[in-house]
């Protein structure tokens, strides 16, 4: 007896069709699953048999062979339990079953009592099913209803195996629940008004978000780097439908979306001891890494110099191409990774170099070695540098002054983003400008050109950093609603590239040596 | 180089060169006395037994001394000096500096590159080879200003404070004298060879007691400090620990009856130990060039170019935008401020703060130091 039933699988964050063949024949009792199943799929055997039994069906001893086709693609996930169990029941059924097996896909993990549990990766699978017309309807666990709803495909939910089998035999109807409680993202982000002072850093964040520039904050412990970093999402525009979809797909694959939809921009803060694979993705059972979990959001690398050299190196490609391709023995998987990089660092190993009140205990060599980590190709991709320092005396802070709220800052940010949409025609930002685009969009007046030249001579900036200064000025000009880059925009931009300035650190070495 | 002033004849000079070549290894008092008494160096090379000496024990020493001295090739020495344009002034010459005549152990000879101005009023400024930022700033400012007023700056061409004050004097278009611890051939430290050229081409002088090829031996340096102290009316110590070279120079100045001045520093700063102790023991506390001028004997004041000083003050009154002026005054009041602190205290938005700082930085009024901004003094 042979049964065919449809299901879905996913690779990376894309779904594909899986046709399940179930054959039951006489012979020594055995149960094998073929079609490159991963360990979690192989375990389906025990779950399926027990669930069938506990659903009230008798299962005689037979030789059962299940084939998951296409057989050359690896299968992973626990969602094959339901279709496999159904296939067995159908194959054993004496009555002929009239059901449109070509049109309906089944997904679900089985508990030992036959009930259906939620699974990973539902959204990517259903999105692909809808876009590529892999099937017209799906039966999914009720726990995954919100994701299914978001995919737009026709779906039905079921609670247990027997329910679904009855449905197939035409004896019951399954329903589509209405989604009332969407995982809400009206929870407020932490607000910038909660940070006292730090105008330099706040302004830097405003510019960074507006032009999608990466940013690094350097300062002693307690200067507010983490606090400010966490508030960056509060001035980012809300995610578009497309962005919500992409991000949820990624989270769905690792089960971090709590079966719901991700509507808040991700904010990922991996610890500096993280392995390269955990950071960028991959591994023997490939998973998206932190950079993909930060897709459409912020990746915050606190204590940047403490990250391993190889982890930092691994960031190079995704920062450039906005995706990451992980290769395994037989195939490659690509995960998207478009994120804003926010890094923070201490000015020296002890953290107090340049602190107004505390003394730095480091030797010049220690400082030099530590700051050397702040150089190289990664720093090259961080446009904005900010030095932060606690205000020297508390009484210099105007306590009664109301700090600007995130929504105020956001008003300006969104205008700048609109300008860039019109300039580039789509989802591109100033930070991504090529050299030709810089030449085209960042023309300087004579006055500004003179200033630029004197900067290069007097203050020791290289030609490379000049490009970055121009990009930043472009964003500052956008924030000011100005078509031209004026002198004041250019001058302000210089102060966001302090790491480039020739001498500052060297003068300190000569003194101490 | 033409010897325009009245000098002793070449043969006697050669004898003196020989004598000096050995004299530099020890005290010179006895040799100097003998030279002055007889006014003729050749007496050393005739019969030593005929010399009238204060003390018979000296006779044997002098005999050995003369034996070593006779081997020195004064002929080539003269040739080398002539080739390089180095003048030699001996203790028997008319233009031998007066001040040197009265100190213990006067030098027998001075090799002089450039132009030594005897009558010009001069001050010695000395200090550590590893100054702090504080020492650097004040040394350069004081030297610059004094030089622009017309006061000559004497120092030792060493790394650190010495180099800074020579450079600042040159920057002001002033007169500077470097007294070095080696022969003219082996200027030490080697990186200051350029500085030597610049001093000479700008009308200054480089002086040494040491024979042309003598290397910068360690004991040469404390010794030459007595000349530094002697050539000026006062010695100013910028920074230096208790037993540093700068302190040795100060001690010589005291011994010679000259004024001693010192730049005070933080009690926590080791490098200010020397100057602070000097002040405690009675040296003049100097905060700026004005404090130095107050100590110049009135008889010499007429030399000075006070008018030029006013010019410098006026140059500094650069025109600034209103906001930049506010920020500049604030920075001067508080010492050092970060951009954030400036923004908090003035309530200017951070963008305006940066515009003003740019103006102040490019006009040379403000400089960045460890993420804060401070006034350039």
CSV table of C-alpha atoms in Angstrom, one decimal, chain A residues 197-200 203 353-354 356 387 389-392 396-398 451 458 488 491-492 495 501 504 507 511 513, chain B residues 130-131 133 334 337 340-341 343-345 347-348 350-351 354-355 357-358 361-362 368-374:
chain,number,residue,atom,x,y,z
A,197,UNK,CA,23.8,65.3,28.2
A,198,UNK,CA,26.0,63.4,25.8
A,199,UNK,CA,25.0,65.6,22.9
A,200,UNK,CA,28.0,64.8,20.8
A,203,UNK,CA,24.0,63.8,17.4
A,353,UNK,CA,42.8,57.4,29.4
A,354,UNK,CA,41.6,61.0,29.0
A,356,UNK,CA,38.8,64.1,33.6
A,387,UNK,CA,34.8,60.0,21.8
A,389,UNK,CA,33.7,61.3,28.3
A,390,UNK,CA,31.8,61.8,31.4
A,391,UNK,CA,31.1,65.5,32.2
A,392,UNK,CA,33.7,66.7,34.7
A,396,UNK,CA,27.7,71.5,34.9
A,397,UNK,CA,24.7,69.5,33.8
A,398,UNK,CA,21.5,71.4,33.8
A,451,UNK,CA,38.5,74.1,3.9
A,458,UNK,CA,46.9,70.9,8.6
A,488,UNK,CA,29.1,74.2,8.3
A,491,UNK,CA,33.1,71.2,9.4
A,492,UNK,CA,30.8,69.3,11.6
A,495,UNK,CA,34.6,66.0,14.2
A,501,UNK,CA,43.5,62.9,13.1
A,504,UNK,CA,46.7,63.3,19.0
A,507,UNK,CA,52.0,63.5,21.4
A,511,UNK,CA,55.6,62.7,26.9
A,513,UNK,CA,58.4,57.6,27.3
B,130,UNK,CA,61.9,64.0,29.2
B,131,UNK,CA,59.7,66.9,30.0
B,133,UNK,CA,53.6,68.5,28.5
B,334,UNK,CA,37.9,76.2,33.0
B,337,UNK,CA,36.6,71.1,28.2
B,340,UNK,CA,29.8,68.0,25.4
B,341,UNK,CA,30.9,70.1,28.4
B,343,UNK,CA,27.6,72.4,24.9
B,344,UNK,CA,26.2,72.0,28.4
B,345,UNK,CA,27.7,75.1,29.7
B,347,UNK,CA,23.6,75.7,25.8
B,348,UNK,CA,24.8,75.9,22.2
B,350,UNK,CA,26.6,70.6,19.5
B,351,UNK,CA,26.8,71.5,15.8
B,354,UNK,CA,32.0,72.2,16.5
B,355,UNK,CA,31.9,75.2,14.1
B,357,UNK,CA,36.0,74.9,17.8
B,358,UNK,CA,37.0,74.6,14.2
B,361,UNK,CA,41.6,75.4,16.1
B,362,UNK,CA,42.4,76.8,12.7
B,368,UNK,CA,42.8,69.2,21.2
B,369,UNK,CA,44.3,67.1,24.0
B,370,UNK,CA,42.9,63.7,24.9
B,371,UNK,CA,39.3,64.4,23.8
B,372,UNK,CA,39.3,67.8,25.4
B,373,UNK,CA,40.0,71.2,24.1
B,374,UNK,CA,42.3,73.7,25.8
